[in-house]
Short mmCIF file of C-alpha atoms and ligand atoms in Angstrom, two decimals:
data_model
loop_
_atom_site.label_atom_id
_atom_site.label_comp_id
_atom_site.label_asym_id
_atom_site.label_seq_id
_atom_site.Cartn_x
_atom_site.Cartn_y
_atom_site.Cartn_z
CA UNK A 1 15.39 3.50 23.35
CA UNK A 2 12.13 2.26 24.56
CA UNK A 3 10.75 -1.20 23.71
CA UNK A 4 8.16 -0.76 21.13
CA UNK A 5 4.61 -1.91 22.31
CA UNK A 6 3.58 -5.26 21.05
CA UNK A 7 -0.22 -5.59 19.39
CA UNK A 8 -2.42 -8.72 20.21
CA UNK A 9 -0.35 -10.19 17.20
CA UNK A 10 3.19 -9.25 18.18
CA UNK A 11 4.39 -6.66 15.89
CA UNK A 12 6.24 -3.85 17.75
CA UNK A 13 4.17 -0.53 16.63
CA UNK A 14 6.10 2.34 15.40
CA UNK A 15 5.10 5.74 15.35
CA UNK A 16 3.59 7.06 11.84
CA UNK A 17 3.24 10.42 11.24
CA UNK A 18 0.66 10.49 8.85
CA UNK A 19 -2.21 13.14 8.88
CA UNK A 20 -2.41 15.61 11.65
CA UNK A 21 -3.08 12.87 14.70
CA UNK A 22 -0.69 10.27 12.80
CA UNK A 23 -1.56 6.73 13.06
CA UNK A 24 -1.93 4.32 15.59
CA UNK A 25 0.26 0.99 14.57
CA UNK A 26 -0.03 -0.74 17.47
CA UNK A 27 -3.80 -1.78 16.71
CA UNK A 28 -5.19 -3.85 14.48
CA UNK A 29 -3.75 -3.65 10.67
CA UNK A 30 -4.71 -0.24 9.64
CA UNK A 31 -6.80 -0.49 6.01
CA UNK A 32 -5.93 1.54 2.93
CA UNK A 33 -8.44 1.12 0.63
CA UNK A 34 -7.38 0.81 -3.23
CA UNK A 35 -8.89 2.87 -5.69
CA UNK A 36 -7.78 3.42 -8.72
CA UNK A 37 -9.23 5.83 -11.14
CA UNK A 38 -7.45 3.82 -14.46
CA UNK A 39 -9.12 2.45 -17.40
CA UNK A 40 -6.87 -1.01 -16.78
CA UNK A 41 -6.03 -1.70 -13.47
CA UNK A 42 -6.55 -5.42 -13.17
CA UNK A 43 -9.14 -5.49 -10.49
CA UNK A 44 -11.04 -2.52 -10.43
CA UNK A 45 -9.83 -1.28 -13.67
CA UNK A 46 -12.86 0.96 -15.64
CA UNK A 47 -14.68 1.00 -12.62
CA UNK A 48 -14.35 4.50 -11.19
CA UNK A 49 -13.25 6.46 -14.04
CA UNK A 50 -15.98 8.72 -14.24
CA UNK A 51 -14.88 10.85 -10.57
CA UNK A 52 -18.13 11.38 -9.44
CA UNK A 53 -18.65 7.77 -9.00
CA UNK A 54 -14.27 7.86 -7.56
CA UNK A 55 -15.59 10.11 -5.40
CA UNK A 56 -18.49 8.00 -3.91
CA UNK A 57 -16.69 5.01 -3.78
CA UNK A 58 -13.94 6.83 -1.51
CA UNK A 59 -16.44 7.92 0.87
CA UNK A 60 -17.92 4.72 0.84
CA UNK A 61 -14.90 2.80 1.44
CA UNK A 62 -14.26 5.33 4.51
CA UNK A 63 -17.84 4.80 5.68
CA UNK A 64 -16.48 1.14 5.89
CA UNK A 65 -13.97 1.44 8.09
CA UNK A 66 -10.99 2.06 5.47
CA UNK A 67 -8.00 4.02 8.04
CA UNK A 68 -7.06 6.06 4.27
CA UNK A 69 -7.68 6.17 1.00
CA UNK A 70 -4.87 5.36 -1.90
CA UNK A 71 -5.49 7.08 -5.26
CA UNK A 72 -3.98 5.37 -8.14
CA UNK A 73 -3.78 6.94 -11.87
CA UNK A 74 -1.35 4.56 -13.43
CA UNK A 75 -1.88 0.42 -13.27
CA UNK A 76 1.37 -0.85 -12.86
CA UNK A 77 0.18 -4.76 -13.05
CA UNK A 78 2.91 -6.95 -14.72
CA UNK A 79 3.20 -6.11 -18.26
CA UNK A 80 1.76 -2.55 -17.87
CA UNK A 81 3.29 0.78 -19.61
CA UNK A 82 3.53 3.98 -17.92
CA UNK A 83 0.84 6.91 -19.02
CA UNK A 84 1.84 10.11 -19.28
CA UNK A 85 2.01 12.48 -16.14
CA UNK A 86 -0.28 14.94 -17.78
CA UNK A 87 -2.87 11.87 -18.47
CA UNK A 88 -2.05 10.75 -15.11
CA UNK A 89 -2.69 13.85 -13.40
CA UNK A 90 -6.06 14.61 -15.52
CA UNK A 91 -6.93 10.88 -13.83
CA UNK A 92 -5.87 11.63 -9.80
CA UNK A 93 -6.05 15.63 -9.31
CA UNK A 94 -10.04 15.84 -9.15
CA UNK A 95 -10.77 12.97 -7.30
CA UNK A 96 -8.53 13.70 -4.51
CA UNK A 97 -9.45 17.36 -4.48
CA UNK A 98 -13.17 16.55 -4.45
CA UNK A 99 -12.92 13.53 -1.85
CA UNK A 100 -10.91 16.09 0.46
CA UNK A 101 -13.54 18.88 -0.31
CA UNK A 102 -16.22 15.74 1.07
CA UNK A 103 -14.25 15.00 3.39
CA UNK A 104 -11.47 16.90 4.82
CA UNK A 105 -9.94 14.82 7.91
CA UNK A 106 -9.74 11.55 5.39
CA UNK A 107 -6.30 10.90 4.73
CA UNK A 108 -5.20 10.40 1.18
CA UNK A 109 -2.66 9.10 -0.36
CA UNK A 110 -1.43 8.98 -3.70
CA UNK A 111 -0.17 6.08 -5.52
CA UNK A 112 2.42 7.71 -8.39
CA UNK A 113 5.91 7.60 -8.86
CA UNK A 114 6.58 10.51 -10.40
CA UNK A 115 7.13 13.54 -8.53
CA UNK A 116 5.06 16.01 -10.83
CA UNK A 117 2.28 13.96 -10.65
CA UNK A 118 2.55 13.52 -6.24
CA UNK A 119 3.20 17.32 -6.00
CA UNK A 120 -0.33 18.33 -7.62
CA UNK A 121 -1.59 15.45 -5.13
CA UNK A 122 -0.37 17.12 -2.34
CA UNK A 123 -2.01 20.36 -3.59
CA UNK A 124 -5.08 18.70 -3.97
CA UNK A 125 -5.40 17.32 -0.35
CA UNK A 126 -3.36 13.63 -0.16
CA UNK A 127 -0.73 13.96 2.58
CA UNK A 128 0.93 10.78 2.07
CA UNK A 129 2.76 9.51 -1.30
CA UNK A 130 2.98 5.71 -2.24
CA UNK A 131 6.00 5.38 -4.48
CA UNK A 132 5.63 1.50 -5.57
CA UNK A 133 8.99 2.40 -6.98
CA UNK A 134 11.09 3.09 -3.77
CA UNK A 135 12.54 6.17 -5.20
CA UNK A 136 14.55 4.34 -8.14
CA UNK A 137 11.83 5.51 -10.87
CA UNK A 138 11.72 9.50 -10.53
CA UNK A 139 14.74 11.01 -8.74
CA UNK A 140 13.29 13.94 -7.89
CA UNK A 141 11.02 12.09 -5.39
CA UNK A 142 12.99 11.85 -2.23
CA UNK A 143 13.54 15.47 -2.36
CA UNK A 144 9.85 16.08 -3.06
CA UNK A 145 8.73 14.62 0.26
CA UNK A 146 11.21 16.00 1.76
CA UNK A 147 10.17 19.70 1.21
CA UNK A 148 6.56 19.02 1.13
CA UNK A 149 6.76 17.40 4.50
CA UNK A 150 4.62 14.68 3.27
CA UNK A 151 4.47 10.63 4.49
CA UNK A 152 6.18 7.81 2.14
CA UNK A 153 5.42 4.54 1.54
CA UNK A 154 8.76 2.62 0.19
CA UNK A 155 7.70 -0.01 -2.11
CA UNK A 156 10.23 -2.86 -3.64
CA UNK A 157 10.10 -3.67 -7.17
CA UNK A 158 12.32 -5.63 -8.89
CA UNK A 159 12.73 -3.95 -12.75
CA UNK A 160 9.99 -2.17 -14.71
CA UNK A 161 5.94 -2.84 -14.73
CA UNK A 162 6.43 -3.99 -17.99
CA UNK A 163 9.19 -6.34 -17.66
CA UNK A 164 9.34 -7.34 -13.92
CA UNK A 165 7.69 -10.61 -14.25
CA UNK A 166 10.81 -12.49 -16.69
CA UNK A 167 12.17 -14.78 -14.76
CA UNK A 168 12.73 -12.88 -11.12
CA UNK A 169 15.80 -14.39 -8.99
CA UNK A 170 17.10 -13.37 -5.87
CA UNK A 171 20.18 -15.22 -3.52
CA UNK A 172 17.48 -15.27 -1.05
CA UNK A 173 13.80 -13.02 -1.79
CA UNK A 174 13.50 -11.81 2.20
CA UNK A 175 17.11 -10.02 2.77
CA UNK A 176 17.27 -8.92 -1.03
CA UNK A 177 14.20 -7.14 -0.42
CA UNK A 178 15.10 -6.12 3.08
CA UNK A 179 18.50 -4.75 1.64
CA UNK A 180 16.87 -2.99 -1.11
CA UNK A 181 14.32 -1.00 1.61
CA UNK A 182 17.30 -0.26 3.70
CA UNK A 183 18.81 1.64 0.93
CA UNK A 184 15.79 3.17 -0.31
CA UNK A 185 14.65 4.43 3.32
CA UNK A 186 18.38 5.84 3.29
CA UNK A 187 18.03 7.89 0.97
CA UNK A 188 15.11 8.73 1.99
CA UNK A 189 16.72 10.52 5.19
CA UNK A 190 19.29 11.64 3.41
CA UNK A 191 16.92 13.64 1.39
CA UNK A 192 15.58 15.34 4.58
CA UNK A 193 12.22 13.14 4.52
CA UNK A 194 11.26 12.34 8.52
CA UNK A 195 12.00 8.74 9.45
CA UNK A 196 8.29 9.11 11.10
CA UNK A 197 6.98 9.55 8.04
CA UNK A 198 8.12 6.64 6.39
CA UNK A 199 6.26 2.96 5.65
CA UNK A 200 7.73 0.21 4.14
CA UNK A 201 6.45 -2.45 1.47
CA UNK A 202 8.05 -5.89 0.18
CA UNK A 203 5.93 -5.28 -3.29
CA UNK A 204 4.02 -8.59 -3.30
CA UNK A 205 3.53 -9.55 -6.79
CA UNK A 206 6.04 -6.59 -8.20
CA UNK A 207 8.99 -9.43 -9.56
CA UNK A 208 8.73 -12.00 -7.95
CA UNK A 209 7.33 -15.73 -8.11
CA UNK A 210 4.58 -17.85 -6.10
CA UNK A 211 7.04 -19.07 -3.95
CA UNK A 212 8.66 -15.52 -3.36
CA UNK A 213 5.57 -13.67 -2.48
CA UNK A 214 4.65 -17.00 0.16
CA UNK A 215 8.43 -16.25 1.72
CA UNK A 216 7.44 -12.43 1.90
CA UNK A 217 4.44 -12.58 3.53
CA UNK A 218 5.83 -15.12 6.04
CA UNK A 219 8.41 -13.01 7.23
CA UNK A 220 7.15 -9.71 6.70
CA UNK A 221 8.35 -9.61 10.64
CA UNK A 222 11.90 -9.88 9.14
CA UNK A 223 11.43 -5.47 7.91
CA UNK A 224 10.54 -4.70 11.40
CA UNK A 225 13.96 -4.83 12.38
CA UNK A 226 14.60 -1.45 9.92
CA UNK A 227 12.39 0.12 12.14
CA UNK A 228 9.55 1.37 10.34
CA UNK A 229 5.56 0.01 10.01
CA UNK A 230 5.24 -2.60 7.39
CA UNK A 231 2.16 -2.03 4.61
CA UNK A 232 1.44 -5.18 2.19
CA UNK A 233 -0.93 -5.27 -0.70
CA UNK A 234 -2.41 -8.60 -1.42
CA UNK A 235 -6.00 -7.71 -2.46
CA UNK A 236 -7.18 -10.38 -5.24
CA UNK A 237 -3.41 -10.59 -6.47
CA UNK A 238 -2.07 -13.12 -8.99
CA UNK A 239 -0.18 -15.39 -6.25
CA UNK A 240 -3.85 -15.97 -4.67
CA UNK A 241 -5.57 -17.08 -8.59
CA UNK A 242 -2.32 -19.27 -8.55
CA UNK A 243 -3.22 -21.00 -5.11
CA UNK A 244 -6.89 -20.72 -5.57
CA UNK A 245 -6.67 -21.05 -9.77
CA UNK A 246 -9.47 -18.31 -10.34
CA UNK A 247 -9.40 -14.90 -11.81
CA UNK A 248 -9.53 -11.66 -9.20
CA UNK A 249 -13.11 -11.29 -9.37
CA UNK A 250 -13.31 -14.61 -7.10
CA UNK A 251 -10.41 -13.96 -4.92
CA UNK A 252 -12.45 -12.25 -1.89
CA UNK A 253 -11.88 -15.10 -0.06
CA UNK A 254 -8.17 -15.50 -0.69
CA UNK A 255 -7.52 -11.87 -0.20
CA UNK A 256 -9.40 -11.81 3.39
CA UNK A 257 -7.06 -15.64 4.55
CA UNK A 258 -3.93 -13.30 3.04
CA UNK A 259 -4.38 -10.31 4.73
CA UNK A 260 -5.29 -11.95 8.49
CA UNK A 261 -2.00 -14.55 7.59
CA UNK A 262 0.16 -10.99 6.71
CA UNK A 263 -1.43 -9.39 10.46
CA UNK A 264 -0.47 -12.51 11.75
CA UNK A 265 2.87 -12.16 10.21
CA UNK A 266 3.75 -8.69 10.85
CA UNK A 267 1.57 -6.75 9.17
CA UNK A 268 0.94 -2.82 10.61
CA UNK A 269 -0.95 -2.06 7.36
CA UNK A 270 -3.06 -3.44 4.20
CA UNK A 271 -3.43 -2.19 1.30
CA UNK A 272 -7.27 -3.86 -0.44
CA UNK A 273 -10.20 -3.21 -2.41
CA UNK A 274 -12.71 -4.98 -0.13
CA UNK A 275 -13.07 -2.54 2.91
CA UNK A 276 -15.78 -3.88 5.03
CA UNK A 277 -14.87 -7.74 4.60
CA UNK A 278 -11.20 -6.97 5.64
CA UNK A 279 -11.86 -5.13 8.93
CA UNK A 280 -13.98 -7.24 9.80
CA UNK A 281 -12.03 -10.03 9.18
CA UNK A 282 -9.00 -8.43 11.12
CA UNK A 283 -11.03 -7.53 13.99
CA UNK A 284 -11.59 -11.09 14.84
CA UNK A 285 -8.08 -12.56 13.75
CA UNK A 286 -6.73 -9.16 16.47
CA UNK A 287 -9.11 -10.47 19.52
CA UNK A 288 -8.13 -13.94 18.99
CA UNK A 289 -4.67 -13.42 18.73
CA UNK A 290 -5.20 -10.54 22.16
CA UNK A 291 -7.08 -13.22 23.65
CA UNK A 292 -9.83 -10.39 24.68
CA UNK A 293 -12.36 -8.59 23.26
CA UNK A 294 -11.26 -4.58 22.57
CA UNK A 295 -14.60 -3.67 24.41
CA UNK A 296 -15.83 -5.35 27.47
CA UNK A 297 -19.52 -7.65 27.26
CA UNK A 298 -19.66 -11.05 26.25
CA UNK A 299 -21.74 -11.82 23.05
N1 HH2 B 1 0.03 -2.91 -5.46
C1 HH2 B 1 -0.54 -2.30 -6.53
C2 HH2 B 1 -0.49 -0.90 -6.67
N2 HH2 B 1 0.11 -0.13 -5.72
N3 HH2 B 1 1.23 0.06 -3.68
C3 HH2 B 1 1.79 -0.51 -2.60
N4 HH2 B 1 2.37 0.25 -1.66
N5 HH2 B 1 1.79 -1.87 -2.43
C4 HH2 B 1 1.23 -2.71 -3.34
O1 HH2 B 1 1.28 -3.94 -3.14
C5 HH2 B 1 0.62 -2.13 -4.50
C6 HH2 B 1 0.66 -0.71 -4.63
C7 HH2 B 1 -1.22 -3.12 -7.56
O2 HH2 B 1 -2.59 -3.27 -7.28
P1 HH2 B 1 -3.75 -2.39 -7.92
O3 HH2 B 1 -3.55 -0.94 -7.64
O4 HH2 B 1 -5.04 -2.95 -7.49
O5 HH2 B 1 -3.63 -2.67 -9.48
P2 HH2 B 1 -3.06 -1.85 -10.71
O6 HH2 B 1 -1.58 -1.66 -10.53
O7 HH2 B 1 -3.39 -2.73 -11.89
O8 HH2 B 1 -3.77 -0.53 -10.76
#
């Protein structure tokens, strides 16, 4: 096997078959940009429920710089209940068809874990699904990606929404979670899903403490070794309002020192809200950390 190539911050880049070109890991942190077309989410919730304005909002988040596009029908912030796939789909099904119709070589993903709801994504135009479950919530989803060829992000998640936050434990957070996304990306190839088409994610905030999301993030480095590119989602979380004690709208800051600390770390991709701020943000960390400028010219 050949040594992966190294980025200006270190992390080996692994191919990632997402889209027709696939992706290039070996960059900067690629940017998927959040949005969520829920009534609750607990950021952007109410925001872009009307799917005109989804729609907009997507482009506009491209138009920024955003690598892909994540569309989310279902909050699943601590304490949150599932919705119904039919409600679900109602949410998800026109705002990726119209934002593919707008703009067909975006790359979509969906962010569902249930297989009903991912298929009629797929339909619709996302190639990629983001299963913050890692295939423990709907068992038909390994076999779903599988047949519809489509890319797979892994998530860990300790429990349900609704009850993940009692009390999490682990023997030690960074191999727990590394075990659990060497299972999941097993059965993911046992399934018949391509091991190119496959991201994995520790699930910051999804069951676990302060102190366990701060070990995560450090050694996000530790899930290269299963061989895959590593996505994180820290956007205006609640381990940033418990550093920073302020409520998500304030946590733009925060979220931009997270997510150039997590490139730093190991990063390949991020999922956030605030496009623009975090490219440009990981520009600069990735030419610092290169120790040259991606262009030539002195400014
Ligand atoms: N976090 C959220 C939702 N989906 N998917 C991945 N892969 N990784 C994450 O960290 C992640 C995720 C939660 O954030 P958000 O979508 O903004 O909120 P809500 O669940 O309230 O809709």
């Amino acid at each position: 096997m050949t040594a992966p190539q190294q980025s200006g911050t270190g992390r080996p880049a692994f191919p990632l078959a997402w889209g027709p070109g696939g992706l290039d890991t070996g960059g900067r942190p690629l940017v998927m940009a959040v949005l969520n077309v829920t009534p609750d989410s607990f950021y952007d919730g109410g925001r872009w429920v009307d799917p005109a304005a989804a729609v907009e909002r997507g482009l506009q988040m491209l138009d920024d710089g955003a690598d892909m596009v994540d569309v989310g029908g279902e909050s699943t912030r601590p304490g949150s209940h599932p919705v119904d796939s039919s409600e679900e789909l109602e949410r998800v099904v026109p705002v990726i068809e119209a934002l593919h119709r707008r703009a067909p070589e975006a790359l979509i993903s969906v962010d569902t874990n249930k297989a009903e709801v991912a298929d009629a994504a797929l339909d619709a135009g996302a190639a990629v699904i983001n299963d913050i479950s890692g295939l423990t919530f709907d068992p038909s989803m390994a076999a779903l990606a599988a047949r519809r060829d489509a890319g797979l992000v892994l998530m860990h998640i300790r429990r349900r929404p609704a009850e993940m936050q009692r009390d999490p434990a682990y023997a030690d957070v960074v191999e727990d979670v590394a075990a659990f996304l060497t299972d999941a990306l097993s059965r993911a190839l046992a399934a018949g899903v391509d091991e190119e088409r496959i991201a994995l994610d520790p699930g910051i905030g999804f069951g676990k403490t302060l102190e366990h999301n701060l070990a995560l993030i450090n050694r996000l480095d530790r899930l290269h070794r299963l061989g895959r590119p590593v996505l994180a989602g820290l956007s205006r979380k609640s381990f940033i309002g418990a550093l920073l004690g302020n409520e998500p709208g304030a946590r733009l800051a925060g979220s931009l020192g997270a997510a150039v600390a997590a490139a730093v770390h190991g990063a390949h991709l991020l999922r956030v809200h605030d496009v623009k701020e975090t490219v440009e943000a990981l520009k600069v960390a990735e030419a610092i950390a290169a120790g040259t400028a991606p262009d030539s010219g002195e400014r």
